[in-house]
Amino acid sequence: MAGGRVFSLRPIALLISVLAVQTSVHGIGVNYGLVGDNLPQPSAVVDLYKSNNINSMRIFNPNHDVLEALRGSNIPLTVGVEHKDLQSLASDLSAANNWVQTNIAAYSPSVSFSYIAVGNEIIPGELAQYVLPAIQNIQTALAASGLNIYVSTSIALSVLGSSYPPSAGAFTPEAQNYMEPILKFLATSGSPLLVNVYPYFSYKDNPDQIALSYALFTSPDVVVIDGPYSYKNLFDAMLDATYAAMEKVGGAGVAVVVSESGWPSDGGFAANISNAQTYNQNLINHVGEGTPRRPAPIEAYIFAMFNENQKEEGTERNFGLFYPDKNPVYPITFSASQRLVDPMTSNDFDVKTGGRECSVDALHGGEDALRQISGDDLVADGYVAEGDVGQVGFVLD
């Protein structure tokens, strides 16, 4: 900040930049993973995105076959930086320049890059120290090439040490050491924070305390009241806890893109076709509303495009919207409807319970599970499943 000046246009410009991210770019994309040996060719995948009106794509590394297939497609792309490259990108600007030239500049403008995600769910951890300097070096390399692309990182909600009520959201001390300077940089650059939000894992870990309807966007009533904010779904509560944590460390002006969210159709508790279809369709229908804390449209990416047979056995193999033969796992539309779907009436699939016996009342959450609760009734508990995405659970005291 220049000393002695009363007014500066820079904060206004930055605010406009952040608002542009929050309001002009929103909708639903899908994560395209490649951990399978029977997946369709990238050109066929691009056609599948187009035929299903999927707005945007996220890939986890700059796969050149995928980038070639995307040329001229006009599908906005988020591309990840592989973890093995982080240290060199953080310590060597020439490495960042080479990465940008090889993976971005060589395909631009025929590929429409939206975001570069420097690391996925590595904060906190031994690689976390490289995230911010790698972001800065890539941003510098992009500017030198005349490319205007947002650079950020993708976090899991295991970074939160407190999450209930949502307004009490706060980072763990270890995560805050990294998140605070990253958020300050993002506030300056105008880039959003990428956040992976999985109500499934919170519900799976605490099914006796969390109603299925609250996790699936189907609760007819308010479940949690937090001051002026009322919550009918767990997704909003988790995202608002993240916003609250960001605000506490200077990130109030930073937008959020939900880089992953989804529900498995097989392989574990409550992982069935009905629940997966219900959650993902309702997410599509919901993102235009925003959350109680930030009631503006959300840009979100469903995880994932395909069931990937080389991932860890269990739910990790079953998050796909499509089978590798390109047939849908269940019906879904990417044009938001006017109502939320209910798992008991939305389709003709059998309702399963992930291996546990469960009554219809229990599937809907039951009267007790849907009771209105206040902040004094709950305490927050962190949930991290090895091999899965770390998420935040809400547990009855």
C-alpha positions as a printed NumPy array, in Angstrom:
array([[  0.   ,   0.   ,   0.   ],
       [  1.376,   3.426,  -0.931],
       [  1.93 ,   5.564,   2.157],
       [  0.113,   8.868,   2.611],
       [ -2.758,   8.126,   0.234],
       [ -6.28 ,   8.244,   1.53 ],
       [ -7.88 ,   6.443,  -1.4  ],
       [ -6.579,   3.618,  -3.571],
       [ -8.202,   2.057,  -6.619],
       [ -6.378,  -1.237,  -6.099],
       [ -8.707,  -2.597,  -3.358],
       [-11.686,  -1.679,  -5.533],
       [-10.169,  -3.481,  -8.501],
       [ -9.459,  -6.524,  -6.37 ],
       [-13.014,  -6.517,  -5.002],
       [-14.393,  -6.359,  -8.531],
       [-12.123,  -9.26 ,  -9.483],
       [-13.332, -11.389,  -6.57 ],
       [-16.971, -10.581,  -7.26 ],
       [-16.431, -11.539, -10.898],
       [-15.25 , -14.963,  -9.79 ],
       [-18.206, -15.312,  -7.425],
       [-20.96 , -14.229,  -9.765],
       [-20.003, -14.486, -13.421],
       [-18.523, -17.99 , -13.38 ],
       [-20.743, -20.555, -11.734],
       [-22.446, -23.81 , -12.472],
       [-21.543, -27.467, -12.402],
       [-18.512, -29.2  , -13.815],
       [-17.228, -32.745, -13.379],
       [-13.856, -34.126, -12.313],
       [-12.302, -36.337, -14.99 ],
       [-10.027, -38.907, -13.366],
       [ -7.844, -41.342, -15.262],
       [ -7.132, -44.057, -12.675],
       [ -8.521, -46.89 , -14.763],
       [ -7.43 , -49.218, -17.553],
       [-10.759, -49.394, -19.351],
       [-11.707, -45.734, -19.767],
       [-12.808, -44.228, -23.093],
       [-10.442, -42.192, -25.221],
       [-10.205, -38.501, -24.245],
       [-11.891, -37.401, -27.474],
       [-14.906, -39.567, -26.618],
       [-14.929, -38.142, -23.097],
       [-15.013, -34.584, -24.433],
       [-17.978, -35.572, -26.609],
       [-19.671, -37.057, -23.538],
       [-19.255, -33.776, -21.653],
       [-20.806, -31.891, -24.547],
       [-23.71 , -34.276, -25.095],
       [-24.629, -34.072, -21.408],
       [-24.295, -30.274, -21.2  ],
       [-21.565, -30.504, -18.576],
       [-20.259, -26.959, -18.211],
       [-16.641, -27.536, -17.254],
       [-13.947, -30.112, -16.512],
       [-11.283, -30.648, -13.902],
       [ -8.271, -32.906, -14.448],
       [ -5.687, -33.747, -11.815],
       [ -2.584, -33.42 , -13.973],
       [ -1.796, -31.836, -17.347],
       [ -2.377, -34.983, -19.387],
       [ -1.432, -34.027, -22.932],
       [ -3.851, -36.459, -24.573],
       [ -6.708, -34.832, -22.679],
       [ -5.423, -31.344, -23.478],
       [ -5.24 , -32.205, -27.189],
       [ -8.805, -33.539, -27.1  ],
       [ -9.998, -30.309, -25.498],
       [ -8.671, -28.055, -28.251],
       [-11.52 , -26.01 , -29.671],
       [-14.092, -27.569, -27.336],
       [-14.779, -24.371, -25.35 ],
       [-15.013, -26.463, -22.173],
       [-13.492, -24.454, -19.296],
       [-10.736, -26.481, -17.653],
       [ -9.177, -26.713, -14.218],
       [ -5.806, -28.452, -14.393],
       [ -3.864, -29.814, -11.446],
       [ -0.16 , -29.723, -10.691],
       [  1.208, -33.138,  -9.795],
       [  2.57 , -33.424,  -6.282],
       [  5.933, -34.704,  -7.522],
       [  6.508, -31.361,  -9.241],
       [  5.714, -29.095,  -6.302],
       [  9.175, -28.787,  -4.793],
       [ 10.871, -27.82 ,  -8.055],
       [  8.099, -25.407,  -8.999],
       [  8.341, -23.786,  -5.57 ],
       [ 12.114, -23.356,  -5.592],
       [ 12.9  , -22.624,  -9.227],
       [ 11.172, -19.983, -11.336],
       [ 12.673, -21.475, -14.492],
       [ 10.956, -24.778, -13.652],
       [  7.673, -22.906, -13.303],
       [  8.278, -21.164, -16.639],
       [  8.96 , -24.516, -18.302],
       [  5.838, -26.068, -16.724],
       [  3.673, -23.201, -17.964],
       [  5.151, -23.274, -21.466],
       [  4.798, -27.058, -21.78 ],
       [  1.391, -27.556, -20.228],
       [ -0.487, -24.274, -20.592],
       [  0.954, -21.924, -23.21 ],
       [  1.33 , -24.743, -25.742],
       [ -2.454, -25.308, -25.618],
       [ -3.74 , -21.783, -25.113],
       [ -5.988, -20.239, -26.347],
       [ -7.493, -23.305, -28.059],
       [ -7.954, -24.852, -24.594],
       [ -9.913, -22.643, -22.205],
       [ -8.049, -22.734, -18.887],
       [ -9.968, -21.48 , -15.855],
       [ -7.843, -22.511, -12.868],
       [ -4.55 , -24.172, -12.054],
       [ -4.748, -26.201,  -8.837],
       [ -1.348, -26.38 ,  -7.149],
       [ -1.723, -29.512,  -5.059],
       [ -4.81 , -31.415,  -3.978],
       [ -5.512, -31.948,  -0.269],
       [ -1.917, -31.604,   0.911],
       [ -2.469, -28.989,   3.627],
       [ -1.346, -29.669,   6.27 ],
       [  1.433, -32.128,   5.508],
       [  5.035, -32.378,   4.392],
       [  4.305, -30.926,   0.944],
       [  2.287, -27.988,   2.285],
       [  5.393, -25.797,   2.543],
       [  5.708, -25.791,  -1.25 ],
       [  2.167, -24.737,  -2.087],
       [  2.386, -20.957,  -1.762],
       [  5.808, -20.486,  -3.408],
       [  4.713, -22.777,  -6.257],
       [  1.515, -20.747,  -6.691],
       [  3.547, -17.551,  -6.781],
       [  6.079, -18.862,  -9.288],
       [  3.382, -20.243, -11.598],
       [  1.494, -16.963, -11.382],
       [  4.681, -15.096, -12.304],
       [  5.335, -17.479, -15.208],
       [  1.793, -17.046, -16.503],
       [  2.093, -13.259, -16.384],
       [  5.394, -13.424, -18.282],
       [  3.59 , -15.395, -21.   ],
       [  0.653, -13.002, -21.108],
       [ -1.747, -15.584, -19.737],
       [ -4.532, -14.612, -17.324],
       [ -5.417, -17.782, -15.424],
       [ -6.324, -18.122, -11.762],
       [ -3.834, -20.117,  -9.655],
       [ -4.868, -21.661,  -6.349],
       [ -4.803, -24.895,  -4.354],
       [ -7.457, -27.455,  -3.442],
       [ -8.042, -28.286,   0.225],
       [ -9.933, -30.952,   2.156],
       [-12.052, -29.911,   5.12 ],
       [ -9.702, -31.742,   7.451],
       [ -8.014, -28.308,   7.617],
       [-10.814, -27.259,   9.969],
       [-10.302, -27.758,  13.679],
       [-13.721, -26.337,  14.533],
       [-16.804, -26.486,  12.368],
       [-19.904, -26.391,  14.568],
       [-21.829, -24.254,  14.539],
       [-20.709, -23.074,  11.09 ],
       [-19.953, -19.574,  12.385],
       [-17.359, -21.139,  14.717],
       [-15.447, -22.55 ,  11.764],
       [-11.679, -22.223,  12.275],
       [ -8.548, -23.803,  10.855],
       [ -6.408, -26.116,  12.925],
       [ -3.244, -24.349,  14.163],
       [ -1.095, -26.432,  11.802],
       [ -3.311, -25.717,   8.791],
       [ -3.576, -22.028,   9.657],
       [  0.204, -21.662,   9.34 ],
       [ -0.246, -22.346,   5.628],
       [ -3.793, -21.155,   4.971],
       [ -3.367, -17.622,   6.301],
       [ -0.56 , -16.585,   3.901],
       [ -2.183, -18.464,   1.02 ],
       [ -5.488, -16.657,   1.567],
       [ -3.714, -13.315,   1.756],
       [ -2.076, -14.054,  -1.593],
       [ -5.375, -15.17 ,  -3.131],
       [ -7.026, -11.986,  -1.869],
       [ -4.383, -10.011,  -3.738],
       [ -4.419, -12.081,  -6.93 ],
       [ -8.201, -12.396,  -7.092],
       [ -8.058, -16.193,  -7.34 ],
       [-10.597, -18.346,  -5.499],
       [ -9.79 , -21.036,  -2.961],
       [-10.659, -24.535,  -4.191],
       [-12.437, -26.629,  -1.554],
       [-13.472, -30.304,  -1.587],
       [-16.777, -30.768,   0.247],
       [-18.108, -34.28 ,   0.943],
       [-21.202, -34.579,   3.155],
       [-21.077, -38.311,   2.381],
       [-18.041, -38.926,   4.582],
       [-19.5  , -36.968,   7.486],
       [-22.755, -38.904,   7.258],
       [-20.939, -42.231,   6.854],
       [-18.927, -41.602,   9.995],
       [-21.87 , -40.394,  12.109],
       [-25.135, -41.904,  10.807],
       [-26.715, -41.874,  14.254],
       [-26.248, -38.12 ,  14.601],
       [-26.718, -36.905,  11.027],
       [-29.998, -37.476,   9.197],
       [-29.652, -38.885,   5.693],
       [-32.086, -36.237,   4.483],
       [-29.803, -33.51 ,   5.864],
       [-26.901, -34.961,   3.882],
       [-28.922, -35.443,   0.668],
       [-30.569, -31.975,   0.499],
       [-33.999, -33.514,   1.185],
       [-34.751, -32.324,   4.709],
       [-38.129, -30.529,   4.682],
       [-37.26 , -28.575,   7.805],
       [-34.473, -26.451,   9.207],
       [-32.057, -28.724,  11.058],
       [-29.448, -26.303,  12.402],
       [-29.873, -22.675,  13.483],
       [-26.719, -20.601,  13.818],
       [-27.581, -17.029,  14.752],
       [-29.202, -15.441,  11.684],
       [-28.446, -18.472,   9.504],
       [-30.667, -21.541,   9.125],
       [-29.477, -24.799,   7.595],
       [-31.505, -27.499,   5.863],
       [-28.522, -29.328,   4.372],
       [-25.051, -30.392,   5.469],
       [-23.312, -29.104,   2.328],
       [-24.185, -25.502,   3.207],
       [-23.129, -25.96 ,   6.825],
       [-19.746, -27.383,   5.813],
       [-19.12 , -24.679,   3.242],
       [-20.158, -21.905,   5.633],
       [-17.816, -23.293,   8.29 ],
       [-15.065, -22.915,   5.695],
       [-16.094, -19.341,   4.943],
       [-16.062, -18.531,   8.658],
       [-12.57 , -19.988,   9.036],
       [-11.354, -17.964,   6.058],
       [-12.816, -14.765,   7.468],
       [-10.924, -15.25 ,  10.723],
       [ -7.547, -15.126,   8.931],
       [ -8.138, -12.339,   6.425],
       [ -9.859, -14.339,   3.689],
       [-13.297, -12.701,   3.777],
       [-12.854, -11.369,   0.241],
       [-11.695, -14.663,  -1.263],
       [-14.211, -16.59 ,  -3.351],
       [-14.586, -20.362,  -3.097],
       [-14.968, -22.915,  -5.861],
       [-16.131, -26.353,  -4.731],
       [-13.555, -28.43 ,  -6.572],
       [-15.003, -31.802,  -5.537],
       [-18.277, -33.087,  -4.154],
       [-20.129, -36.303,  -4.744],
       [-21.643, -39.506,  -3.392],
       [-20.628, -43.099,  -4.198],
       [-23.094, -45.512,  -5.777],
       [-21.548, -48.674,  -4.318],
       [-18.795, -50.032,  -2.102],
       [-19.712, -48.871,   1.396],
       [-22.281, -47.743,   3.92 ],
       [-25.112, -45.709,   2.35 ],
       [-23.307, -45.962,  -0.993],
       [-26.039, -46.867,  -3.438],
       [-27.457, -45.667,  -6.713],
       [-30.475, -43.943,  -5.177],
       [-28.475, -41.885,  -2.699],
       [-25.815, -41.002,  -5.274],
       [-28.372, -39.877,  -7.826],
       [-30.289, -37.907,  -5.222],
       [-27.245, -36.125,  -3.841],
       [-25.686, -35.201,  -7.16 ],
       [-28.933, -34.086,  -8.779],
       [-29.805, -31.982,  -5.762],
       [-26.311, -30.476,  -5.736],
       [-26.82 , -29.427,  -9.349],
       [-30.184, -27.923,  -8.444],
       [-28.817, -26.177,  -5.347],
       [-25.64 , -24.41 ,  -6.446],
       [-27.449, -21.417,  -7.908],
       [-28.731, -20.497,  -4.441],
       [-25.426, -20.277,  -2.574],
       [-25.259, -20.765,   1.187],
       [-26.916, -18.88 ,   4.049],
       [-23.643, -17.073,   4.786],
       [-22.885, -16.296,   1.126],
       [-26.133, -16.427,  -0.854],
       [-24.491, -16.153,  -4.277],
       [-24.213, -18.826,  -6.991],
       [-21.536, -21.459,  -6.415],
       [-19.253, -23.   ,  -9.004],
       [-18.901, -26.695,  -8.164],
       [-17.392, -29.854,  -9.637],
       [-18.928, -33.288,  -9.121],
       [-16.569, -36.143,  -8.368],
       [-16.346, -37.951, -10.735],
       [-17.005, -38.628, -14.4  ],
       [-16.29 , -42.383, -14.352],
       [-16.026, -45.324, -12.021],
       [-12.257, -45.933, -12.024],
       [-11.229, -49.554, -11.574],
       [ -7.628, -48.937, -10.51 ],
       [ -8.507, -46.872,  -7.469],
       [ -8.674, -48.264,  -3.953],
       [-11.401, -50.893,  -3.554],
       [-14.638, -49.733,  -2.002],
       [-16.363, -46.404,  -2.443],
       [-13.359, -44.794,  -4.159],
       [-14.073, -46.856,  -7.269],
       [-17.734, -45.914,  -7.352],
       [-18.101, -42.141,  -7.441],
       [-18.622, -42.043, -11.205],
       [-21.607, -40.64 , -13.036],
       [-20.793, -42.982, -15.931],
       [-19.476, -46.471, -16.417],
       [-16.358, -46.795, -18.579],
       [-18.597, -47.856, -21.495],
       [-20.122, -44.341, -21.284],
       [-23.501, -45.563, -20.055],
       [-24.844, -43.577, -17.093],
       [-24.725, -45.157, -13.654],
       [-28.049, -43.423, -12.964],
       [-30.186, -40.726, -14.596],
       [-29.003, -37.178, -14.041],
       [-29.464, -33.873, -15.802],
       [-27.17 , -30.866, -15.752],
       [-30.016, -28.419, -16.23 ],
       [-31.16 , -27.49 , -12.732],
       [-34.823, -28.238, -12.109],
       [-37.177, -26.247,  -9.918],
       [-37.388, -28.841,  -7.158],
       [-35.089, -31.066,  -5.188],
       [-35.447, -34.792,  -5.734],
       [-36.286, -37.268,  -2.989],
       [-34.484, -40.623,  -2.807],
       [-37.73 , -42.553,  -2.377],
       [-39.56 , -41.101,  -5.38 ],
       [-37.007, -39.727,  -7.825],
       [-36.354, -42.863,  -9.895],
       [-37.106, -46.541, -10.292],
       [-33.923, -47.81 ,  -8.68 ],
       [-34.12 , -49.888,  -5.513],
       [-33.272, -48.015,  -2.359],
       [-30.34 , -49.729,  -0.652],
       [-28.779, -49.082,   2.714],
       [-25.125, -49.839,   2.188],
       [-25.264, -53.18 ,   3.966],
       [-27.239, -52.075,   7.049],
       [-30.908, -52.776,   7.64 ],
       [-32.813, -49.543,   7.59 ],
       [-36.479, -48.577,   7.649],
       [-38.096, -46.054,   5.34 ],
       [-38.378, -43.675,   8.3  ],
       [-34.666, -44.026,   8.947],
       [-33.844, -43.341,   5.3  ],
       [-35.739, -40.084,   5.593],
       [-33.927, -39.312,   8.809],
       [-36.863, -39.98 ,  11.099],
       [-38.627, -37.453,  13.266],
       [-35.902, -37.529,  15.909],
       [-33.074, -37.143,  13.408],
       [-34.764, -34.182,  11.798],
       [-35.461, -32.334,  15.016],
       [-34.327, -28.744,  15.108],
       [-31.115, -28.43 ,  17.087],
       [-29.205, -25.501,  18.447],
       [-25.493, -24.936,  18.813],
       [-25.465, -26.168,  22.41 ],
       [-26.592, -29.63 ,  21.307],
       [-23.633, -30.398,  19.066],
       [-19.876, -30.477,  19.112],
       [-17.573, -30.732,  16.115],
       [-15.519, -33.781,  15.385],
       [-12.982, -34.166,  12.579],
       [-13.148, -37.16 ,  10.282],
       [-10.308, -38.326,   8.098],
       [-10.505, -41.739,   6.445],
       [ -7.224, -43.093,   5.145],
       [ -7.392, -43.147,   1.376],
       [-10.506, -40.961,   1.361],
       [-11.069, -37.251,   1.539],
       [-10.82 , -35.735,   5.013],
       [-14.064, -34.11 ,   5.993],
       [-15.767, -32.585,   8.978],
       [-18.449, -34.397,  10.914],
       [-21.085, -32.98 ,  13.233],
       [-21.554, -35.144,  16.303],
       [-24.129, -35.046,  19.058],
       [-22.6  , -34.33 ,  22.452]])
